[in-house]
Short mmCIF file of the C-alpha atoms (twelve columns), coordinates in Angstrom:
data_MODEL
# 
_entry.id   MODEL 
# 
loop_
_atom_site.group_PDB 
_atom_site.id 
_atom_site.type_symbol 
_atom_site.label_atom_id 
_atom_site.label_alt_id 
_atom_site.label_comp_id 
_atom_site.label_asym_id 
_atom_site.label_seq_id 
_atom_site.Cartn_x 
_atom_site.Cartn_y 
_atom_site.Cartn_z 
_atom_site.pdbx_PDB_model_num 
ATOM 1   C CA . MET A 1   -12.843 1.970   1.997   1 
ATOM 2   C CA . ARG A 2   -9.143  2.765   1.738   1 
ATOM 3   C CA . ARG A 3   -6.625  0.069   1.011   1 
ATOM 4   C CA . PRO A 4   -2.853  -0.195  1.650   1 
ATOM 5   C CA . GLY A 5   -0.497  2.335   0.161   1 
ATOM 6   C CA . SER A 6   -0.438  6.077   -0.524  1 
ATOM 7   C CA . VAL A 7   0.393   7.762   -3.772  1 
ATOM 8   C CA . LEU A 8   1.410   11.067  -2.194  1 
ATOM 9   C CA . PHE A 9   2.776   12.351  1.120   1 
ATOM 10  C CA . LYS A 10  0.545   15.412  0.770   1 
ATOM 11  C CA . ASN A 11  -2.330  14.045  2.846   1 
ATOM 12  C CA . SER A 12  -0.076  12.336  5.372   1 
ATOM 13  C CA . PHE A 13  0.236   15.134  7.893   1 
ATOM 14  C CA . VAL A 14  -3.072  14.878  9.759   1 
ATOM 15  C CA . LYS A 15  -3.749  15.407  13.426  1 
ATOM 16  C CA . PRO A 16  -4.311  12.170  15.405  1 
ATOM 17  C CA . GLU A 17  -7.679  13.404  16.653  1 
ATOM 18  C CA . ASP A 18  -8.896  13.594  13.037  1 
ATOM 19  C CA . VAL A 19  -8.526  9.834   12.602  1 
ATOM 20  C CA . ASP A 20  -11.293 7.326   13.291  1 
ATOM 21  C CA . ASP A 21  -9.718  4.033   14.374  1 
ATOM 22  C CA . SER A 22  -12.952 2.663   15.823  1 
ATOM 23  C CA . ALA A 23  -13.667 0.389   12.858  1 
ATOM 24  C CA . SER A 24  -11.745 -2.481  14.423  1 
ATOM 25  C CA . SER A 25  -9.788  -3.222  17.578  1 
ATOM 26  C CA . PRO A 26  -6.040  -2.470  17.711  1 
ATOM 27  C CA . ILE A 27  -3.684  -5.451  17.698  1 
ATOM 28  C CA . LYS A 28  -0.611  -6.075  19.835  1 
ATOM 29  C CA . VAL A 29  2.389   -6.890  17.672  1 
ATOM 30  C CA . THR A 30  6.175   -6.698  17.884  1 
ATOM 31  C CA . CYS A 31  8.126   -5.967  14.729  1 
ATOM 32  C CA . THR A 32  11.686  -5.249  13.645  1 
ATOM 33  C CA . LEU A 33  11.996  -2.791  10.790  1 
ATOM 34  C CA . HIS A 34  14.953  -3.322  8.432   1 
ATOM 35  C CA . ARG A 35  16.297  -0.709  6.047   1 
ATOM 36  C CA . CYS A 36  19.059  -1.076  3.525   1 
ATOM 37  C CA . GLY A 37  22.283  0.280   5.000   1 
ATOM 38  C CA . TRP A 38  20.760  1.134   8.373   1 
ATOM 39  C CA . SER A 39  20.468  -0.613  11.715  1 
ATOM 40  C CA . PRO A 40  17.169  -2.380  12.435  1 
ATOM 41  C CA . GLY A 41  14.647  -0.685  14.667  1 
ATOM 42  C CA . THR A 42  11.783  -2.131  16.659  1 
ATOM 43  C CA . LEU A 43  8.064   -1.632  16.219  1 
ATOM 44  C CA . GLU A 44  6.447   -2.536  19.519  1 
ATOM 45  C CA . TYR A 45  2.897   -2.105  20.744  1 
ATOM 46  C CA . ALA A 46  3.162   -0.852  24.328  1 
ATOM 47  C CA . ASP A 47  -0.590  -1.350  24.921  1 
ATOM 48  C CA . PRO A 48  -3.715  -2.060  22.844  1 
ATOM 49  C CA . GLU A 49  -4.144  1.591   21.864  1 
ATOM 50  C CA . VAL A 50  -0.708  3.188   21.504  1 
ATOM 51  C CA . SER A 51  2.362   1.639   19.919  1 
ATOM 52  C CA . GLN A 52  6.018   2.619   19.996  1 
ATOM 53  C CA . ILE A 53  8.090   2.481   16.841  1 
ATOM 54  C CA . ARG A 54  11.778  2.481   17.690  1 
ATOM 55  C CA . LEU A 55  13.969  2.931   14.634  1 
ATOM 56  C CA . GLY A 56  17.628  3.048   15.582  1 
ATOM 57  C CA . ARG A 57  17.840  5.763   18.252  1 
ATOM 58  C CA . ASP A 58  14.530  7.353   17.359  1 
ATOM 59  C CA . THR A 59  11.104  6.511   18.771  1 
ATOM 60  C CA . VAL A 60  7.689   7.422   17.384  1 
ATOM 61  C CA . PHE A 61  4.210   6.496   18.567  1 
ATOM 62  C CA . ALA A 62  1.323   5.076   16.553  1 
ATOM 63  C CA . THR A 63  -2.114  3.526   16.814  1 
ATOM 64  C CA . GLY A 64  -3.060  0.564   14.666  1 
ATOM 65  C CA . HIS A 65  -5.647  -2.021  13.676  1 
ATOM 66  C CA . GLN A 66  -6.350  -4.676  11.071  1 
ATOM 67  C CA . ASN A 67  -7.268  -3.436  7.615   1 
ATOM 68  C CA . ASP A 68  -10.455 -5.574  7.550   1 
ATOM 69  C CA . ILE A 69  -11.624 -9.118  8.286   1 
ATOM 70  C CA . ASN A 70  -10.714 -10.215 4.760   1 
ATOM 71  C CA . HIS A 71  -7.094  -9.051  5.132   1 
ATOM 72  C CA . PRO A 72  -5.954  -10.075 8.640   1 
ATOM 73  C CA . ASN A 73  -2.331  -9.932  7.472   1 
ATOM 74  C CA . VAL A 74  -2.566  -6.179  6.848   1 
ATOM 75  C CA . LEU A 75  -2.164  -3.657  9.682   1 
ATOM 76  C CA . ARG A 76  -2.871  0.037   9.289   1 
ATOM 77  C CA . LEU A 77  -0.804  2.311   11.539  1 
ATOM 78  C CA . SER A 78  -1.335  6.001   12.284  1 
ATOM 79  C CA . ILE A 79  1.757   7.913   13.398  1 
ATOM 80  C CA . LEU A 80  1.127   10.143  16.428  1 
ATOM 81  C CA . ARG A 81  3.037   13.420  16.673  1 
ATOM 82  C CA . SER A 82  3.231   16.336  19.069  1 
ATOM 83  C CA . SER A 83  2.255   19.782  17.794  1 
ATOM 84  C CA . LEU A 84  5.929   20.626  17.282  1 
ATOM 85  C CA . GLU A 85  6.653   17.365  15.462  1 
ATOM 86  C CA . HIS A 86  3.579   17.899  13.315  1 
ATOM 87  C CA . ALA A 87  4.748   21.396  12.349  1 
ATOM 88  C CA . VAL A 88  8.273   20.187  11.529  1 
ATOM 89  C CA . SER A 89  6.928   17.257  9.495   1 
ATOM 90  C CA . SER A 90  4.697   19.570  7.479   1 
ATOM 91  C CA . LEU A 91  7.717   21.675  6.534   1 
ATOM 92  C CA . LEU A 92  9.885   18.654  5.709   1 
ATOM 93  C CA . TYR A 93  7.207   17.445  3.293   1 
ATOM 94  C CA . TRP A 94  8.463   19.991  0.766   1 
ATOM 95  C CA . LEU A 95  11.956  18.489  0.643   1 
ATOM 96  C CA . PRO A 96  12.909  16.377  -2.404  1 
ATOM 97  C CA . ARG A 97  11.738  12.755  -2.165  1 
ATOM 98  C CA . ALA A 98  15.335  11.461  -2.107  1 
ATOM 99  C CA . ILE A 99  16.046  13.486  1.032   1 
ATOM 100 C CA . GLN A 100 12.768  12.362  2.590   1 
ATOM 101 C CA . ALA A 101 13.662  8.719   1.937   1 
ATOM 102 C CA . LEU A 102 16.999  9.223   3.703   1 
ATOM 103 C CA . GLY A 103 15.286  11.097  6.508   1 
ATOM 104 C CA . ILE A 104 12.882  8.211   7.169   1 
ATOM 105 C CA . SER A 105 15.859  6.030   8.069   1 
ATOM 106 C CA . ILE A 106 17.453  8.693   10.276  1 
ATOM 107 C CA . ALA A 107 14.530  10.477  11.958  1 
ATOM 108 C CA . PRO A 108 11.278  8.640   11.197  1 
ATOM 109 C CA . ARG A 109 9.269   10.670  13.709  1 
ATOM 110 C CA . TYR A 110 9.573   13.612  11.316  1 
ATOM 111 C CA . PHE A 111 9.771   11.936  7.914   1 
ATOM 112 C CA . LEU A 112 7.404   8.950   7.985   1 
ATOM 113 C CA . PRO A 113 3.996   9.604   6.417   1 
ATOM 114 C CA . TYR A 114 1.189   9.985   8.913   1 
ATOM 115 C CA . ARG A 115 -0.297  6.668   7.759   1 
ATOM 116 C CA . VAL A 116 1.708   3.519   7.029   1 
ATOM 117 C CA . VAL A 117 0.594   -0.019  6.234   1 
ATOM 118 C CA . LEU A 118 2.192   -3.232  7.484   1 
ATOM 119 C CA . LYS A 119 1.532   -6.128  5.093   1 
ATOM 120 C CA . LYS A 120 2.556   -9.439  6.649   1 
ATOM 121 C CA . SER A 121 3.441   -12.558 4.686   1 
ATOM 122 C CA . LYS A 122 0.702   -15.196 4.687   1 
ATOM 123 C CA . PRO A 123 1.569   -18.629 6.128   1 
ATOM 124 C CA . GLY A 124 3.396   -20.678 3.503   1 
ATOM 125 C CA . TRP A 125 3.673   -17.719 1.132   1 
ATOM 126 C CA . ASP A 126 7.409   -17.036 1.495   1 
ATOM 127 C CA . LYS A 127 8.002   -17.298 -2.255  1 
ATOM 128 C CA . GLU A 128 5.196   -14.861 -3.032  1 
ATOM 129 C CA . PHE A 129 6.524   -12.462 -0.395  1 
ATOM 130 C CA . ASP A 130 9.992   -12.535 -1.979  1 
ATOM 131 C CA . ILE A 131 8.457   -11.899 -5.385  1 
ATOM 132 C CA . GLU A 132 6.424   -8.954  -4.136  1 
ATOM 133 C CA . LYS A 133 9.410   -7.368  -2.390  1 
ATOM 134 C CA . SER A 134 11.621  -7.807  -5.457  1 
ATOM 135 C CA . MET A 135 8.920   -6.297  -7.662  1 
ATOM 136 C CA . TYR A 136 8.669   -3.220  -5.453  1 
ATOM 137 C CA . GLU A 137 12.424  -2.789  -5.798  1 
ATOM 138 C CA . LYS A 138 12.339  -3.402  -9.555  1 
ATOM 139 C CA . LEU A 139 9.476   -0.920  -9.970  1 
ATOM 140 C CA . LYS A 140 10.984  1.732   -7.716  1 
ATOM 141 C CA . ASP A 141 10.388  4.491   -10.263 1 
ATOM 142 C CA . LEU A 142 6.673   3.593   -10.359 1 
ATOM 143 C CA . GLN A 143 6.205   3.687   -6.588  1 
ATOM 144 C CA . GLY A 144 3.766   6.421   -5.646  1 
ATOM 145 C CA . SER A 145 1.991   6.323   -9.003  1 
ATOM 146 C CA . LEU A 146 1.304   2.809   -10.313 1 
ATOM 147 C CA . ILE A 147 1.986   1.025   -7.009  1 
ATOM 148 C CA . PRO A 148 2.282   2.025   -3.319  1 
ATOM 149 C CA . ARG A 149 5.614   3.174   -1.905  1 
ATOM 150 C CA . LEU A 150 7.792   0.682   -0.049  1 
ATOM 151 C CA . PHE A 151 9.529   2.010   3.078   1 
ATOM 152 C CA . GLY A 152 11.202  -1.209  4.205   1 
ATOM 153 C CA . GLU A 153 10.832  -4.800  5.372   1 
ATOM 154 C CA . ALA A 154 9.667   -5.692  8.879   1 
ATOM 155 C CA . ASP A 155 9.732   -8.809  11.043  1 
ATOM 156 C CA . CYS A 156 6.450   -9.157  12.943  1 
ATOM 157 C CA . CYS A 157 6.675   -11.769 15.675  1 
ATOM 158 C CA . GLY A 158 8.715   -13.965 13.340  1 
ATOM 159 C CA . THR A 159 6.610   -13.110 10.290  1 
ATOM 160 C CA . ARG A 160 8.075   -11.008 7.509   1 
ATOM 161 C CA . ALA A 161 6.165   -7.899  6.473   1 
ATOM 162 C CA . LEU A 162 6.400   -4.966  4.103   1 
ATOM 163 C CA . VAL A 163 6.023   -1.395  5.356   1 
ATOM 164 C CA . LEU A 164 4.020   0.448   2.714   1 
ATOM 165 C CA . SER A 165 2.441   3.834   2.202   1 
ATOM 166 C CA . GLU A 166 -1.334  4.197   2.069   1 
ATOM 167 C CA . VAL A 167 -3.357  4.776   -1.094  1 
ATOM 168 C CA . HIS A 168 -6.464  6.940   -0.902  1 
ATOM 169 C CA . GLY A 169 -8.909  5.588   -3.434  1 
ATOM 170 C CA . VAL A 170 -11.760 3.137   -3.874  1 
ATOM 171 C CA . GLU A 171 -11.963 -0.492  -4.935  1 
ATOM 172 C CA . PRO A 172 -13.867 -1.025  -8.213  1 
ATOM 173 C CA . SER A 173 -16.463 -3.096  -6.357  1 
ATOM 174 C CA . GLU A 174 -16.982 -0.469  -3.648  1 
ATOM 175 C CA . GLN A 175 -17.778 2.558   -5.775  1 
ATOM 176 C CA . LYS A 176 -20.786 4.763   -5.264  1 
ATOM 177 C CA . PRO A 177 -22.746 6.196   -8.225  1 
ATOM 178 C CA . PRO A 178 -21.824 7.375   -10.770 1 
ATOM 179 C CA . PHE A 179 -19.827 4.233   -11.520 1 
ATOM 180 C CA . LEU A 180 -16.777 4.121   -13.741 1 
ATOM 181 C CA . GLN A 181 -17.861 2.808   -17.141 1 
ATOM 182 C CA . PRO A 182 -16.585 -0.699  -18.053 1 
ATOM 183 C CA . ASP A 183 -14.826 0.519   -21.208 1 
ATOM 184 C CA . GLU A 184 -12.989 3.195   -19.236 1 
ATOM 185 C CA . PHE A 185 -12.123 0.644   -16.561 1 
ATOM 186 C CA . GLN A 186 -10.614 -1.600  -19.239 1 
ATOM 187 C CA . ARG A 187 -8.665  1.324   -20.710 1 
ATOM 188 C CA . ARG A 188 -7.160  2.150   -17.323 1 
ATOM 189 C CA . LEU A 189 -6.280  -1.496  -16.768 1 
ATOM 190 C CA . GLU A 190 -4.453  -1.642  -20.085 1 
ATOM 191 C CA . THR A 191 -2.603  1.576   -19.238 1 
ATOM 192 C CA . SER A 192 -1.444  0.105   -15.921 1 
ATOM 193 C CA . PHE A 193 -0.499  -3.205  -17.528 1 
ATOM 194 C CA . ARG A 194 1.521   -1.428  -20.225 1 
ATOM 195 C CA . ALA A 195 3.509   0.381   -17.547 1 
ATOM 196 C CA . LEU A 196 4.442   -3.054  -16.192 1 
ATOM 197 C CA . ALA A 197 5.110   -4.316  -19.719 1 
ATOM 198 C CA . LYS A 198 7.825   -1.689  -20.183 1 
ATOM 199 C CA . LYS A 199 9.676   -3.521  -17.401 1 
ATOM 200 C CA . GLY A 200 9.066   -6.905  -19.045 1 
ATOM 201 C CA . LEU A 201 6.402   -7.803  -16.481 1 
ATOM 202 C CA . ALA A 202 2.772   -8.905  -16.446 1 
ATOM 203 C CA . CYS A 203 0.141   -9.012  -13.690 1 
ATOM 204 C CA . GLY A 204 -1.142  -12.476 -12.809 1 
ATOM 205 C CA . ASP A 205 -3.542  -12.035 -9.863  1 
ATOM 206 C CA . LEU A 206 -6.730  -10.968 -11.619 1 
ATOM 207 C CA . GLN A 207 -9.050  -9.867  -8.830  1 
ATOM 208 C CA . LEU A 208 -10.907 -6.568  -8.663  1 
ATOM 209 C CA . ALA A 209 -9.776  -6.143  -5.042  1 
ATOM 210 C CA . ASN A 210 -6.154  -5.902  -6.225  1 
ATOM 211 C CA . PHE A 211 -6.804  -2.571  -7.931  1 
ATOM 212 C CA . LEU A 212 -7.749  0.835   -6.618  1 
ATOM 213 C CA . ILE A 213 -9.371  3.689   -8.519  1 
ATOM 214 C CA . VAL A 214 -7.354  6.822   -7.764  1 
ATOM 215 C CA . ASP A 215 -8.340  9.976   -9.644  1 
ATOM 216 C CA . ASP A 216 -8.038  9.123   -13.354 1 
ATOM 217 C CA . ARG A 217 -5.897  5.992   -13.016 1 
ATOM 218 C CA . LEU A 218 -5.676  2.579   -11.357 1 
ATOM 219 C CA . VAL A 219 -3.169  1.634   -8.671  1 
ATOM 220 C CA . ILE A 220 -2.014  -1.990  -8.416  1 
ATOM 221 C CA . LEU A 221 -2.004  -3.159  -4.788  1 
ATOM 222 C CA . ASP A 222 -0.790  -6.753  -5.006  1 
ATOM 223 C CA . LEU A 223 2.506   -7.700  -6.668  1 
ATOM 224 C CA . GLU A 224 2.789   -11.274 -5.385  1 
ATOM 225 C CA . ASP A 225 1.865   -12.745 -8.771  1 
ATOM 226 C CA . VAL A 226 3.616   -10.296 -11.077 1 
ATOM 227 C CA . TYR A 227 5.821   -12.284 -13.450 1 
ATOM 228 C CA . LYS A 228 8.382   -11.896 -16.237 1 
ATOM 229 C CA . ASP A 229 7.554   -12.928 -19.795 1 
ATOM 230 C CA . THR A 230 8.358   -12.292 -23.446 1 
ATOM 231 C CA . PRO A 231 7.050   -9.130  -25.169 1 
ATOM 232 C CA . ASP A 232 4.629   -11.123 -27.345 1 
ATOM 233 C CA . ASN A 233 3.188   -13.013 -24.394 1 
ATOM 234 C CA . ILE A 234 2.908   -9.844  -22.347 1 
ATOM 235 C CA . GLU A 235 1.054   -8.067  -25.147 1 
ATOM 236 C CA . TYR A 236 -1.403  -10.950 -25.301 1 
ATOM 237 C CA . ALA A 237 -1.749  -10.898 -21.508 1 
ATOM 238 C CA . ILE A 238 -2.503  -7.169  -21.482 1 
ATOM 239 C CA . LYS A 239 -5.536  -7.663  -23.718 1 
ATOM 240 C CA . THR A 240 -6.847  -10.900 -22.227 1 
ATOM 241 C CA . HIS A 241 -6.281  -9.905  -18.600 1 
ATOM 242 C CA . ALA A 242 -7.941  -6.525  -19.089 1 
ATOM 243 C CA . GLU A 243 -10.907 -8.178  -20.810 1 
ATOM 244 C CA . HIS A 244 -11.182 -10.769 -18.031 1 
ATOM 245 C CA . LEU A 245 -11.240 -8.085  -15.340 1 
ATOM 246 C CA . LYS A 246 -13.699 -6.014  -17.359 1 
ATOM 247 C CA . LYS A 247 -16.104 -8.978  -17.386 1 
ATOM 248 C CA . GLN A 248 -15.720 -9.335  -13.617 1 
ATOM 249 C CA . TYR A 249 -16.482 -5.651  -13.270 1 
ATOM 250 C CA . GLU A 250 -19.514 -5.850  -15.559 1 
ATOM 251 C CA . ARG A 251 -20.910 -8.778  -13.562 1 
ATOM 252 C CA . HIS A 252 -20.468 -6.730  -10.407 1 
ATOM 253 C CA . LEU A 253 -22.357 -3.790  -11.914 1 
ATOM 254 C CA . GLU A 254 -25.098 -6.115  -13.162 1 
ATOM 255 C CA . GLY A 255 -25.463 -7.514  -9.649  1 
ATOM 256 C CA . ILE A 256 -25.885 -4.005  -8.270  1 
ATOM 257 C CA . SER A 257 -28.498 -3.272  -10.953 1 
ATOM 258 C CA . ASP A 258 -30.430 -6.434  -10.040 1 
ATOM 259 C CA . ASP A 259 -30.473 -5.343  -6.395  1 
ATOM 260 C CA . TRP A 260 -32.122 -2.107  -7.439  1 
# 
């Protein structure tokens, strides 16, 4: 299973026919996408299968559906492009990231990744949404490595949402053999937590589903409960939080073993 976010643009330029969106039904939704320094655009589903994303004067098409039944606030969108647009987008991929970021605001049909994720605020979670957005901005230099990339904020039928890239990896609890060893899992957790610690931050939402195994590292998917603290407290949190998650992971592996 793939979860919100994408570490790289490299796998973004895929033909629409290569995508299987049959896992769940598309959802009708109207959104307004805001970008710093640019006029809002509109993300509007024209019908249950194809959506229009109007950003300023530009319009792109996409298909979309819920991420899964456990995350109804998360929509996964696939950008549809003509053969010409696909060819141009593939060439533009090689431009520096700073130029790509500017291009997304000007001509999203060419610069947006093929896959984007819309993460809506949960009812009554305005504070957590503000925290998560501020953390993405604070951790801008870690976007695309430790955390997903943030493309902007959206308004979905009156509900705020973040437009994120998509991460290609696997949740710790959804691995197939051979499984990552618990000690290595803990080491990767501590590495991720120390990257946050350099910013004076610690991770507070300790659930396995909030992390994704990507190559030889972990990507943090949920920043709603990231918080500031003193260096001493953060150092203590790194150890205790990593140990806590390791125990969760070990219990999961033991449960799989019992099933065998």
